[in-house]
Amino acid sequence: MVQSNFRGATVTAFLEWLTPSSLNSLAPYSSTLSVLLNENGGIIDDTVITKHSNDTFYVVTNAGRRDRDLSWFREKLEEWNSSERAKEGRVEHEVLEDWGLVALQGPKAAEYLQGLTSFDLSTLTFGKSAYIPIGGFNLHVARGGYTGEDGFEISIPPSQTVEVAHLLSKPPVQLAGLGARDSLRLEAGMCLYGNDLDEETTPVEAGLSWVIGKDRRESGDFIGAEGVLKHLKEGPPRRRVGLVVEGVPARQGAQIFGPAADNVIGKVTSGIPSPTLNKNIAMAYVQTGWHKKGTEIMVDVRNKLRKAVVTPMPFIKPNYWRG
């Protein structure tokens, strides 16, 4: 992941220009999922934005989109800072190069981390963050993650990353790779950039309309607003849905047909055999009209059509700590 700080007197307005989210109303040390949009309303990247104060934000973006994101930030910062919009103060961007980000996830994550800190973690609810003493270090800890489970994302300076990572990975903690994370996020109905999100997809198509603030819909003063607001008003041509597939799992790229198998109506973007549900689950985009709960469709898996049913997401109810 790429971690950044944005600072300046006009930073809230700047980030609200880059995203459709209502950041002005965020409380200090609160976070929101958001999206960076291109001029057409397509998603450049999904991001978690944390407000530290009215003039400081901590932003986490995907490492796989690093070059695209940082180039976009540079371009838009130059445009912003040379315009009248920055007359009350320029915006500065600091990339936290080589910083670590460790995600401690699972039902017992809080119990384990509580043993390493004097901070009362029960007061840190989902979507909130704080600087917390851990093993002699004062670290930025956000309650959340991308697994659908309770957990924490811990930001660590380069000189402390290895030591803190060792501290956080002692038994009974087990190291988990991206495959494990991928199955958990899919069960929780969460998008993966490059699979389920791209620059040709708007947040409305992606089922992420909730990241678009009510006031932002009215003002329309963000990049890509025209395309996004059109989809909100008229409805998008396709929609992200969940599927339960019979037989074998459908993988990314599998084509989706109507019951008569005579027309392509969409494609699968992510798919796995769910280890928790013992079912084959998938995420897909289908033409509007085929997106309703319980709709029966067909998926081409290894040149054989398999029955599938449109199923609400998340497939498994998340277990976030809300106090």
PDB file of C-alpha atoms in Angstrom:
ATOM      1  CA  MET A   1       0.000   0.000   0.000  1.00  0.00           C
ATOM      2  CA  VAL A   2       1.061   3.597  -0.574  1.00  0.00           C
ATOM      3  CA  GLN A   3       0.680   5.886   2.429  1.00  0.00           C
ATOM      4  CA  SER A   4       0.516   9.663   2.050  1.00  0.00           C
ATOM      5  CA  ASN A   5      -0.092  12.806   4.057  1.00  0.00           C
ATOM      6  CA  PHE A   6      -1.831  15.803   2.507  1.00  0.00           C
ATOM      7  CA  ARG A   7      -1.546  19.116   4.337  1.00  0.00           C
ATOM      8  CA  GLY A   8      -2.622  22.701   3.832  1.00  0.00           C
ATOM      9  CA  ALA A   9      -5.326  25.256   4.529  1.00  0.00           C
ATOM     10  CA  THR A  10      -7.323  24.166   1.450  1.00  0.00           C
ATOM     11  CA  VAL A  11      -6.626  20.429   1.687  1.00  0.00           C
ATOM     12  CA  THR A  12     -10.236  19.456   2.440  1.00  0.00           C
ATOM     13  CA  ALA A  13     -11.498  21.240  -0.649  1.00  0.00           C
ATOM     14  CA  PHE A  14      -8.677  19.733  -2.711  1.00  0.00           C
ATOM     15  CA  LEU A  15      -9.474  16.149  -1.689  1.00  0.00           C
ATOM     16  CA  GLU A  16     -13.181  16.808  -2.181  1.00  0.00           C
ATOM     17  CA  TRP A  17     -12.307  17.847  -5.724  1.00  0.00           C
ATOM     18  CA  LEU A  18     -10.435  14.560  -6.302  1.00  0.00           C
ATOM     19  CA  THR A  19     -13.155  12.402  -4.724  1.00  0.00           C
ATOM     20  CA  PRO A  20     -16.967  12.479  -4.409  1.00  0.00           C
ATOM     21  CA  SER A  21     -16.893  12.024  -0.628  1.00  0.00           C
ATOM     22  CA  SER A  22     -18.007  14.485   2.059  1.00  0.00           C
ATOM     23  CA  LEU A  23     -14.721  14.978   3.890  1.00  0.00           C
ATOM     24  CA  ASN A  24     -15.569  18.293   5.509  1.00  0.00           C
ATOM     25  CA  SER A  25     -18.030  16.583   7.843  1.00  0.00           C
ATOM     26  CA  LEU A  26     -15.589  13.857   8.943  1.00  0.00           C
ATOM     27  CA  ALA A  27     -14.644  14.034  12.613  1.00  0.00           C
ATOM     28  CA  PRO A  28     -10.920  14.130  13.485  1.00  0.00           C
ATOM     29  CA  TYR A  29      -9.296  10.683  13.311  1.00  0.00           C
ATOM     30  CA  SER A  30     -12.236   9.252  11.379  1.00  0.00           C
ATOM     31  CA  SER A  31     -11.884   7.440   8.068  1.00  0.00           C
ATOM     32  CA  THR A  32     -13.961   6.758   4.983  1.00  0.00           C
ATOM     33  CA  LEU A  33     -13.596   4.569   1.934  1.00  0.00           C
ATOM     34  CA  SER A  34     -13.537   6.706  -1.192  1.00  0.00           C
ATOM     35  CA  VAL A  35     -12.540   6.667  -4.852  1.00  0.00           C
ATOM     36  CA  LEU A  36     -10.271   8.776  -7.032  1.00  0.00           C
ATOM     37  CA  LEU A  37     -12.138   9.584 -10.235  1.00  0.00           C
ATOM     38  CA  ASN A  38     -10.971  10.449 -13.733  1.00  0.00           C
ATOM     39  CA  GLU A  39     -12.660  13.074 -15.876  1.00  0.00           C
ATOM     40  CA  ASN A  40     -15.271  10.573 -17.101  1.00  0.00           C
ATOM     41  CA  GLY A  41     -16.169   9.381 -13.598  1.00  0.00           C
ATOM     42  CA  GLY A  42     -14.181   6.153 -13.917  1.00  0.00           C
ATOM     43  CA  ILE A  43     -12.347   4.869 -10.848  1.00  0.00           C
ATOM     44  CA  ILE A  44      -8.594   5.534 -10.883  1.00  0.00           C
ATOM     45  CA  ASP A  45      -8.239   3.842  -7.501  1.00  0.00           C
ATOM     46  CA  ASP A  46     -10.120   3.107  -4.319  1.00  0.00           C
ATOM     47  CA  THR A  47      -8.678   4.673  -1.189  1.00  0.00           C
ATOM     48  CA  VAL A  48      -9.147   5.070   2.544  1.00  0.00           C
ATOM     49  CA  ILE A  49      -8.990   8.694   3.683  1.00  0.00           C
ATOM     50  CA  THR A  50      -8.445   9.573   7.341  1.00  0.00           C
ATOM     51  CA  LYS A  51      -8.966  13.098   8.605  1.00  0.00           C
ATOM     52  CA  HIS A  52      -6.480  14.056  11.298  1.00  0.00           C
ATOM     53  CA  SER A  53      -7.485  17.720  11.370  1.00  0.00           C
ATOM     54  CA  ASN A  54      -9.012  20.310   9.070  1.00  0.00           C
ATOM     55  CA  ASP A  55      -5.648  20.794   7.396  1.00  0.00           C
ATOM     56  CA  THR A  56      -4.164  17.270   7.547  1.00  0.00           C
ATOM     57  CA  PHE A  57      -5.330  14.016   5.944  1.00  0.00           C
ATOM     58  CA  TYR A  58      -3.742  10.563   5.850  1.00  0.00           C
ATOM     59  CA  VAL A  59      -4.499   8.709   2.604  1.00  0.00           C
ATOM     60  CA  VAL A  60      -3.860   5.050   1.749  1.00  0.00           C
ATOM     61  CA  THR A  61      -3.928   3.892  -1.878  1.00  0.00           C
ATOM     62  CA  ASN A  62      -3.099   0.649  -3.672  1.00  0.00           C
ATOM     63  CA  ALA A  63       0.545  -0.179  -4.352  1.00  0.00           C
ATOM     64  CA  GLY A  64      -0.410  -1.628  -7.735  1.00  0.00           C
ATOM     65  CA  ARG A  65      -1.712   1.814  -8.749  1.00  0.00           C
ATOM     66  CA  ARG A  66       1.242   3.737  -7.332  1.00  0.00           C
ATOM     67  CA  ASP A  67       2.527   5.242 -10.595  1.00  0.00           C
ATOM     68  CA  ARG A  68      -0.934   6.211 -11.851  1.00  0.00           C
ATOM     69  CA  ASP A  69      -2.029   7.645  -8.492  1.00  0.00           C
ATOM     70  CA  LEU A  70       1.120   9.632  -7.760  1.00  0.00           C
ATOM     71  CA  SER A  71       1.169  11.056 -11.282  1.00  0.00           C
ATOM     72  CA  TRP A  72      -2.485  12.086 -10.872  1.00  0.00           C
ATOM     73  CA  PHE A  73      -1.779  13.672  -7.500  1.00  0.00           C
ATOM     74  CA  ARG A  74       1.155  15.652  -8.928  1.00  0.00           C
ATOM     75  CA  GLU A  75      -0.871  16.835 -11.908  1.00  0.00           C
ATOM     76  CA  LYS A  76      -3.868  17.903  -9.850  1.00  0.00           C
ATOM     77  CA  LEU A  77      -1.767  19.493  -7.088  1.00  0.00           C
ATOM     78  CA  GLU A  78      -0.011  21.668  -9.648  1.00  0.00           C
ATOM     79  CA  GLU A  79      -3.363  22.631 -11.166  1.00  0.00           C
ATOM     80  CA  TRP A  80      -4.889  23.351  -7.741  1.00  0.00           C
ATOM     81  CA  ASN A  81      -1.970  25.285  -6.284  1.00  0.00           C
ATOM     82  CA  SER A  82      -1.712  27.549  -9.330  1.00  0.00           C
ATOM     83  CA  SER A  83      -5.409  28.415  -9.245  1.00  0.00           C
ATOM     84  CA  GLU A  84      -7.585  30.799  -7.257  1.00  0.00           C
ATOM     85  CA  ARG A  85      -8.839  27.853  -5.212  1.00  0.00           C
ATOM     86  CA  ALA A  86      -5.537  27.780  -3.337  1.00  0.00           C
ATOM     87  CA  LYS A  87      -5.542  31.485  -2.470  1.00  0.00           C
ATOM     88  CA  GLU A  88      -6.057  30.648   1.217  1.00  0.00           C
ATOM     89  CA  GLY A  89      -3.141  28.235   1.207  1.00  0.00           C
ATOM     90  CA  ARG A  90      -1.349  25.683  -0.953  1.00  0.00           C
ATOM     91  CA  VAL A  91      -1.672  21.926  -0.496  1.00  0.00           C
ATOM     92  CA  GLU A  92       1.422  19.790   0.113  1.00  0.00           C
ATOM     93  CA  HIS A  93       1.718  16.054  -0.513  1.00  0.00           C
ATOM     94  CA  GLU A  94       4.121  13.800   1.383  1.00  0.00           C
ATOM     95  CA  VAL A  95       4.561  10.174   0.337  1.00  0.00           C
ATOM     96  CA  LEU A  96       5.570   8.034   3.327  1.00  0.00           C
ATOM     97  CA  GLU A  97       8.268   6.153   1.440  1.00  0.00           C
ATOM     98  CA  ASP A  98       9.197   2.701   2.779  1.00  0.00           C
ATOM     99  CA  TRP A  99       6.727   2.875   5.662  1.00  0.00           C
ATOM    100  CA  GLY A 100       5.223  -0.436   6.712  1.00  0.00           C
ATOM    101  CA  LEU A 101       1.516  -1.155   6.993  1.00  0.00           C
ATOM    102  CA  VAL A 102       0.617  -4.275   8.956  1.00  0.00           C
ATOM    103  CA  ALA A 103      -2.957  -5.544   9.055  1.00  0.00           C
ATOM    104  CA  LEU A 104      -3.753  -7.516  12.213  1.00  0.00           C
ATOM    105  CA  GLN A 105      -7.118  -9.121  11.466  1.00  0.00           C
ATOM    106  CA  GLY A 106      -9.574 -11.576  12.985  1.00  0.00           C
ATOM    107  CA  PRO A 107     -11.960 -12.101  15.900  1.00  0.00           C
ATOM    108  CA  LYS A 108      -9.086 -12.212  18.400  1.00  0.00           C
ATOM    109  CA  ALA A 109      -7.085  -9.322  16.948  1.00  0.00           C
ATOM    110  CA  ALA A 110      -8.170  -6.898  19.675  1.00  0.00           C
ATOM    111  CA  GLU A 111      -7.364  -9.354  22.449  1.00  0.00           C
ATOM    112  CA  TYR A 112      -3.860  -9.868  21.089  1.00  0.00           C
ATOM    113  CA  LEU A 113      -3.116  -6.188  20.455  1.00  0.00           C
ATOM    114  CA  GLN A 114      -4.518  -5.179  23.860  1.00  0.00           C
ATOM    115  CA  GLY A 115      -1.751  -7.241  25.422  1.00  0.00           C
ATOM    116  CA  LEU A 116       0.795  -4.971  23.759  1.00  0.00           C
ATOM    117  CA  THR A 117      -0.638  -1.565  24.671  1.00  0.00           C
ATOM    118  CA  SER A 118      -1.991   0.445  27.601  1.00  0.00           C
ATOM    119  CA  PHE A 119      -4.510   2.123  25.274  1.00  0.00           C
ATOM    120  CA  ASP A 120      -8.083   0.928  25.808  1.00  0.00           C
ATOM    121  CA  LEU A 121      -8.889  -0.550  22.392  1.00  0.00           C
ATOM    122  CA  SER A 122     -12.586  -0.906  23.244  1.00  0.00           C
ATOM    123  CA  THR A 123     -12.829   2.877  22.764  1.00  0.00           C
ATOM    124  CA  LEU A 124     -11.417   2.632  19.233  1.00  0.00           C
ATOM    125  CA  THR A 125     -14.379   1.696  17.035  1.00  0.00           C
ATOM    126  CA  PHE A 126     -14.531   0.743  13.358  1.00  0.00           C
ATOM    127  CA  GLY A 127     -13.406   3.581  11.092  1.00  0.00           C
ATOM    128  CA  LYS A 128     -11.554   5.413  13.845  1.00  0.00           C
ATOM    129  CA  SER A 129      -7.810   5.780  14.402  1.00  0.00           C
ATOM    130  CA  ALA A 130      -5.391   6.982  17.057  1.00  0.00           C
ATOM    131  CA  TYR A 131      -1.708   7.124  17.910  1.00  0.00           C
ATOM    132  CA  ILE A 132      -1.158   4.217  20.263  1.00  0.00           C
ATOM    133  CA  PRO A 133       1.894   3.014  22.241  1.00  0.00           C
ATOM    134  CA  ILE A 134       2.925  -0.453  21.074  1.00  0.00           C
ATOM    135  CA  GLY A 135       6.167  -2.064  22.238  1.00  0.00           C
ATOM    136  CA  GLY A 136       7.726   1.285  23.062  1.00  0.00           C
ATOM    137  CA  PHE A 137       6.709   2.865  19.760  1.00  0.00           C
ATOM    138  CA  ASN A 138       3.964   5.436  19.187  1.00  0.00           C
ATOM    139  CA  LEU A 139       2.126   4.194  16.081  1.00  0.00           C
ATOM    140  CA  HIS A 140      -0.851   5.237  13.986  1.00  0.00           C
ATOM    141  CA  VAL A 141      -3.484   2.512  14.385  1.00  0.00           C
ATOM    142  CA  ALA A 142      -6.743   2.423  12.429  1.00  0.00           C
ATOM    143  CA  ARG A 143      -9.548   0.038  13.363  1.00  0.00           C
ATOM    144  CA  GLY A 144     -10.583  -1.679  10.174  1.00  0.00           C
ATOM    145  CA  GLY A 145      -9.074  -3.634   7.325  1.00  0.00           C
ATOM    146  CA  TYR A 146     -10.106  -5.411   4.180  1.00  0.00           C
ATOM    147  CA  THR A 147     -11.255  -8.790   5.468  1.00  0.00           C
ATOM    148  CA  GLY A 148     -14.723  -8.127   6.849  1.00  0.00           C
ATOM    149  CA  GLU A 149     -13.433  -9.080  10.296  1.00  0.00           C
ATOM    150  CA  ASP A 150     -12.486  -6.939  13.247  1.00  0.00           C
ATOM    151  CA  GLY A 151      -8.917  -5.784  13.067  1.00  0.00           C
ATOM    152  CA  PHE A 152      -6.349  -3.025  12.890  1.00  0.00           C
ATOM    153  CA  GLU A 153      -4.100  -1.466  10.290  1.00  0.00           C
ATOM    154  CA  ILE A 154      -0.875  -0.261  11.852  1.00  0.00           C
ATOM    155  CA  SER A 155       1.354   2.273  10.093  1.00  0.00           C
ATOM    156  CA  ILE A 156       5.045   1.914  10.968  1.00  0.00           C
ATOM    157  CA  PRO A 157       8.098   4.083  10.180  1.00  0.00           C
ATOM    158  CA  PRO A 158      10.817   2.308   8.142  1.00  0.00           C
ATOM    159  CA  SER A 159      13.284   2.012  11.033  1.00  0.00           C
ATOM    160  CA  GLN A 160      10.685   0.252  13.191  1.00  0.00           C
ATOM    161  CA  THR A 161       8.831  -1.904  10.666  1.00  0.00           C
ATOM    162  CA  VAL A 162      10.712  -5.186  11.109  1.00  0.00           C
ATOM    163  CA  GLU A 163      10.703  -5.052  14.917  1.00  0.00           C
ATOM    164  CA  VAL A 164       7.000  -4.178  15.122  1.00  0.00           C
ATOM    165  CA  ALA A 165       6.090  -6.817  12.514  1.00  0.00           C
ATOM    166  CA  HIS A 166       7.835  -9.463  14.631  1.00  0.00           C
ATOM    167  CA  LEU A 167       6.040  -8.183  17.723  1.00  0.00           C
ATOM    168  CA  LEU A 168       2.667  -8.479  15.962  1.00  0.00           C
ATOM    169  CA  SER A 169       3.254 -11.947  14.533  1.00  0.00           C
ATOM    170  CA  LYS A 170       3.967 -14.081  17.570  1.00  0.00           C
ATOM    171  CA  PRO A 171       1.730 -17.101  18.349  1.00  0.00           C
ATOM    172  CA  PRO A 172      -1.212 -17.422  18.182  1.00  0.00           C
ATOM    173  CA  VAL A 173      -1.023 -14.916  15.305  1.00  0.00           C
ATOM    174  CA  GLN A 174      -0.474 -16.572  11.934  1.00  0.00           C
ATOM    175  CA  LEU A 175       0.917 -14.895   8.845  1.00  0.00           C
ATOM    176  CA  ALA A 176      -1.525 -14.797   5.938  1.00  0.00           C
ATOM    177  CA  GLY A 177      -0.891 -13.988   2.297  1.00  0.00           C
ATOM    178  CA  LEU A 178      -2.949 -12.176  -0.295  1.00  0.00           C
ATOM    179  CA  GLY A 179      -4.817 -15.376  -1.211  1.00  0.00           C
ATOM    180  CA  ALA A 180      -6.310 -15.552   2.270  1.00  0.00           C
ATOM    181  CA  ARG A 181      -7.098 -11.857   2.217  1.00  0.00           C
ATOM    182  CA  ASP A 182      -8.707 -12.241  -1.201  1.00  0.00           C
ATOM    183  CA  SER A 183     -11.115 -14.960  -0.060  1.00  0.00           C
ATOM    184  CA  LEU A 184     -12.079 -12.946   3.011  1.00  0.00           C
ATOM    185  CA  ARG A 185     -12.674  -9.698   1.131  1.00  0.00           C
ATOM    186  CA  LEU A 186     -14.771 -11.493  -1.489  1.00  0.00           C
ATOM    187  CA  GLU A 187     -16.908 -13.187   1.170  1.00  0.00           C
ATOM    188  CA  ALA A 188     -17.360  -9.704   2.653  1.00  0.00           C
ATOM    189  CA  GLY A 189     -18.393  -8.308  -0.765  1.00  0.00           C
ATOM    190  CA  MET A 190     -15.418  -5.953  -1.048  1.00  0.00           C
ATOM    191  CA  CYS A 191     -13.978  -4.868  -4.394  1.00  0.00           C
ATOM    192  CA  LEU A 192     -10.421  -5.532  -5.561  1.00  0.00           C
ATOM    193  CA  TYR A 193      -8.940  -2.911  -7.862  1.00  0.00           C
ATOM    194  CA  GLY A 194      -7.980  -4.374 -11.235  1.00  0.00           C
ATOM    195  CA  ASN A 195     -10.618  -7.087 -10.915  1.00  0.00           C
ATOM    196  CA  ASP A 196     -13.829  -5.407  -9.813  1.00  0.00           C
ATOM    197  CA  LEU A 197     -12.850  -1.756 -10.298  1.00  0.00           C
ATOM    198  CA  ASP A 198     -11.130   0.066 -13.145  1.00  0.00           C
ATOM    199  CA  GLU A 199     -11.103   3.368 -15.004  1.00  0.00           C
ATOM    200  CA  GLU A 200     -14.047   2.322 -17.174  1.00  0.00           C
ATOM    201  CA  THR A 201     -16.273   1.745 -14.146  1.00  0.00           C
ATOM    202  CA  THR A 202     -18.123   4.429 -12.191  1.00  0.00           C
ATOM    203  CA  PRO A 203     -18.840   4.138  -8.467  1.00  0.00           C
ATOM    204  CA  VAL A 204     -22.550   3.839  -9.291  1.00  0.00           C
ATOM    205  CA  GLU A 205     -21.958   0.785 -11.475  1.00  0.00           C
ATOM    206  CA  ALA A 206     -19.710  -0.626  -8.757  1.00  0.00           C
ATOM    207  CA  GLY A 207     -22.397  -0.369  -6.087  1.00  0.00           C
ATOM    208  CA  LEU A 208     -20.379   2.311  -4.297  1.00  0.00           C
ATOM    209  CA  SER A 209     -22.915   5.132  -4.537  1.00  0.00           C
ATOM    210  CA  TRP A 210     -22.794   5.353  -0.748  1.00  0.00           C
ATOM    211  CA  VAL A 211     -19.333   6.969  -0.937  1.00  0.00           C
ATOM    212  CA  ILE A 212     -20.880   9.919  -2.799  1.00  0.00           C
ATOM    213  CA  GLY A 213     -21.955  12.473  -0.197  1.00  0.00           C
ATOM    214  CA  LYS A 214     -25.433  13.953  -0.396  1.00  0.00           C
ATOM    215  CA  ASP A 215     -24.014  17.454  -0.496  1.00  0.00           C
ATOM    216  CA  ARG A 216     -21.586  16.405  -3.249  1.00  0.00           C
ATOM    217  CA  ARG A 217     -24.450  15.156  -5.403  1.00  0.00           C
ATOM    218  CA  GLU A 218     -26.034  18.563  -5.097  1.00  0.00           C
ATOM    219  CA  SER A 219     -22.880  20.603  -5.699  1.00  0.00           C
ATOM    220  CA  GLY A 220     -21.342  18.360  -8.379  1.00  0.00           C
ATOM    221  CA  ASP A 221     -17.988  20.037  -7.798  1.00  0.00           C
ATOM    222  CA  PHE A 222     -15.747  16.990  -8.089  1.00  0.00           C
ATOM    223  CA  ILE A 223     -13.751  15.565 -10.983  1.00  0.00           C
ATOM    224  CA  GLY A 224     -15.889  13.178 -13.042  1.00  0.00           C
ATOM    225  CA  ALA A 225     -19.147  14.505 -11.621  1.00  0.00           C
ATOM    226  CA  GLU A 226     -20.994  14.646 -14.948  1.00  0.00           C
ATOM    227  CA  GLY A 227     -20.697  10.918 -15.630  1.00  0.00           C
ATOM    228  CA  VAL A 228     -21.359   9.917 -12.041  1.00  0.00           C
ATOM    229  CA  LEU A 229     -24.412  12.148 -11.613  1.00  0.00           C
ATOM    230  CA  LYS A 230     -25.827  10.907 -14.922  1.00  0.00           C
ATOM    231  CA  HIS A 231     -25.634   7.323 -13.651  1.00  0.00           C
ATOM    232  CA  LEU A 232     -27.237   8.347 -10.367  1.00  0.00           C
ATOM    233  CA  LYS A 233     -30.102  10.066 -12.159  1.00  0.00           C
ATOM    234  CA  GLU A 234     -30.732   7.702 -15.058  1.00  0.00           C
ATOM    235  CA  GLY A 235     -29.345   4.461 -13.642  1.00  0.00           C
ATOM    236  CA  PRO A 236     -26.130   2.761 -14.809  1.00  0.00           C
ATOM    237  CA  PRO A 237     -26.036   0.416 -17.821  1.00  0.00           C
ATOM    238  CA  ARG A 238     -24.568  -2.392 -15.692  1.00  0.00           C
ATOM    239  CA  ARG A 239     -24.264  -3.240 -12.038  1.00  0.00           C
ATOM    240  CA  ARG A 240     -21.936  -5.169  -9.757  1.00  0.00           C
ATOM    241  CA  VAL A 241     -23.619  -8.223  -8.247  1.00  0.00           C
ATOM    242  CA  GLY A 242     -22.836 -11.279  -6.167  1.00  0.00           C
ATOM    243  CA  LEU A 243     -23.308 -14.781  -7.561  1.00  0.00           C
ATOM    244  CA  VAL A 244     -23.512 -18.291  -6.162  1.00  0.00           C
ATOM    245  CA  VAL A 245     -22.393 -20.683  -8.913  1.00  0.00           C
ATOM    246  CA  GLU A 246     -23.233 -24.375  -9.145  1.00  0.00           C
ATOM    247  CA  GLY A 247     -20.572 -27.033  -9.668  1.00  0.00           C
ATOM    248  CA  VAL A 248     -17.183 -25.372  -9.981  1.00  0.00           C
ATOM    249  CA  PRO A 249     -15.982 -21.829  -9.228  1.00  0.00           C
ATOM    250  CA  ALA A 250     -16.228 -19.183 -11.939  1.00  0.00           C
ATOM    251  CA  ARG A 251     -13.068 -17.150 -12.317  1.00  0.00           C
ATOM    252  CA  GLN A 252     -12.305 -13.650 -13.548  1.00  0.00           C
ATOM    253  CA  GLY A 253     -13.342 -13.150 -17.167  1.00  0.00           C
ATOM    254  CA  ALA A 254     -15.991 -15.874 -17.311  1.00  0.00           C
ATOM    255  CA  GLN A 255     -18.868 -14.764 -19.502  1.00  0.00           C
ATOM    256  CA  ILE A 256     -22.417 -14.581 -18.196  1.00  0.00           C
ATOM    257  CA  PHE A 257     -25.519 -15.412 -20.225  1.00  0.00           C
ATOM    258  CA  GLY A 258     -29.249 -15.198 -19.744  1.00  0.00           C
ATOM    259  CA  PRO A 259     -31.146 -18.450 -19.007  1.00  0.00           C
ATOM    260  CA  ALA A 260     -31.639 -19.094 -22.732  1.00  0.00           C
ATOM    261  CA  ALA A 261     -27.852 -18.861 -23.220  1.00  0.00           C
ATOM    262  CA  ASP A 262     -28.338 -16.801 -26.375  1.00  0.00           C
ATOM    263  CA  ASN A 263     -26.905 -13.469 -25.277  1.00  0.00           C
ATOM    264  CA  VAL A 264     -23.941 -12.296 -23.188  1.00  0.00           C
ATOM    265  CA  ILE A 265     -25.165 -10.108 -20.336  1.00  0.00           C
ATOM    266  CA  GLY A 266     -21.992  -9.663 -18.313  1.00  0.00           C
ATOM    267  CA  LYS A 267     -18.804 -11.168 -16.962  1.00  0.00           C
ATOM    268  CA  VAL A 268     -17.293 -12.395 -13.730  1.00  0.00           C
ATOM    269  CA  THR A 269     -14.632 -10.174 -12.144  1.00  0.00           C
ATOM    270  CA  SER A 270     -13.714 -12.271  -9.072  1.00  0.00           C
ATOM    271  CA  GLY A 271     -14.571 -15.820  -8.074  1.00  0.00           C
ATOM    272  CA  ILE A 272     -13.544 -18.412  -5.501  1.00  0.00           C
ATOM    273  CA  PRO A 273     -14.745 -21.501  -3.667  1.00  0.00           C
ATOM    274  CA  SER A 274     -15.735 -19.869  -0.362  1.00  0.00           C
ATOM    275  CA  PRO A 275     -13.924 -21.630   2.498  1.00  0.00           C
ATOM    276  CA  THR A 276     -16.471 -20.335   5.020  1.00  0.00           C
ATOM    277  CA  LEU A 277     -19.699 -21.043   3.112  1.00  0.00           C
ATOM    278  CA  ASN A 278     -18.522 -24.127   1.199  1.00  0.00           C
ATOM    279  CA  LYS A 279     -20.112 -22.635  -1.924  1.00  0.00           C
ATOM    280  CA  ASN A 280     -18.722 -21.168  -5.137  1.00  0.00           C
ATOM    281  CA  ILE A 281     -19.131 -17.417  -4.916  1.00  0.00           C
ATOM    282  CA  ALA A 282     -18.317 -14.704  -7.407  1.00  0.00           C
ATOM    283  CA  MET A 283     -18.543 -11.004  -8.086  1.00  0.00           C
ATOM    284  CA  ALA A 284     -19.648  -9.866 -11.522  1.00  0.00           C
ATOM    285  CA  TYR A 285     -21.049  -7.062 -13.645  1.00  0.00           C
ATOM    286  CA  VAL A 286     -24.336  -7.705 -15.420  1.00  0.00           C
ATOM    287  CA  GLN A 287     -26.573  -5.544 -17.567  1.00  0.00           C
ATOM    288  CA  THR A 288     -29.117  -3.573 -15.568  1.00  0.00           C
ATOM    289  CA  GLY A 289     -32.287  -5.620 -15.314  1.00  0.00           C
ATOM    290  CA  TRP A 290     -30.404  -8.832 -14.605  1.00  0.00           C
ATOM    291  CA  HIS A 291     -29.102  -7.567 -11.263  1.00  0.00           C
ATOM    292  CA  LYS A 292     -32.062  -8.313  -8.989  1.00  0.00           C
ATOM    293  CA  LYS A 293     -31.818 -10.739  -6.086  1.00  0.00           C
ATOM    294  CA  GLY A 294     -32.712 -14.300  -7.024  1.00  0.00           C
ATOM    295  CA  THR A 295     -32.278 -13.834 -10.790  1.00  0.00           C
ATOM    296  CA  GLU A 296     -31.109 -17.083 -12.393  1.00  0.00           C
ATOM    297  CA  ILE A 297     -28.388 -16.812 -15.030  1.00  0.00           C
ATOM    298  CA  MET A 298     -25.740 -18.995 -16.684  1.00  0.00           C
ATOM    299  CA  VAL A 299     -21.967 -18.707 -16.395  1.00  0.00           C
ATOM    300  CA  ASP A 300     -19.495 -20.178 -18.889  1.00  0.00           C
ATOM    301  CA  VAL A 301     -16.959 -22.087 -16.797  1.00  0.00           C
ATOM    302  CA  ARG A 302     -14.404 -24.088 -18.795  1.00  0.00           C
ATOM    303  CA  ASN A 303     -16.655 -24.088 -21.853  1.00  0.00           C
ATOM    304  CA  LYS A 304     -19.599 -25.462 -19.927  1.00  0.00           C
ATOM    305  CA  LEU A 305     -22.589 -23.394 -18.846  1.00  0.00           C
ATOM    306  CA  ARG A 306     -23.225 -23.497 -15.110  1.00  0.00           C
ATOM    307  CA  LYS A 307     -26.299 -22.231 -13.309  1.00  0.00           C
ATOM    308  CA  ALA A 308     -25.833 -19.246 -11.019  1.00  0.00           C
ATOM    309  CA  VAL A 309     -28.086 -17.096  -8.866  1.00  0.00           C
ATOM    310  CA  VAL A 310     -27.726 -13.373  -8.182  1.00  0.00           C
ATOM    311  CA  THR A 311     -27.114 -13.146  -4.439  1.00  0.00           C
ATOM    312  CA  PRO A 312     -26.916 -10.105  -2.142  1.00  0.00           C
ATOM    313  CA  MET A 313     -23.529  -9.073  -0.814  1.00  0.00           C
ATOM    314  CA  PRO A 314     -21.860  -9.350   1.561  1.00  0.00           C
ATOM    315  CA  PHE A 315     -22.050 -13.119   1.412  1.00  0.00           C
ATOM    316  CA  ILE A 316     -21.054 -13.167   5.085  1.00  0.00           C
ATOM    317  CA  LYS A 317     -22.026 -10.485   7.589  1.00  0.00           C
ATOM    318  CA  PRO A 318     -18.966  -8.427   8.584  1.00  0.00           C
ATOM    319  CA  ASN A 319     -17.819  -8.482  12.209  1.00  0.00           C
ATOM    320  CA  TYR A 320     -16.658  -4.899  12.679  1.00  0.00           C
ATOM    321  CA  TRP A 321     -16.258  -3.532  16.200  1.00  0.00           C
ATOM    322  CA  ARG A 322     -18.722  -0.696  16.622  1.00  0.00           C
ATOM    323  CA  GLY A 323     -18.657  -0.554  20.418  1.00  0.00           C
TER     324      GLY A 323
END
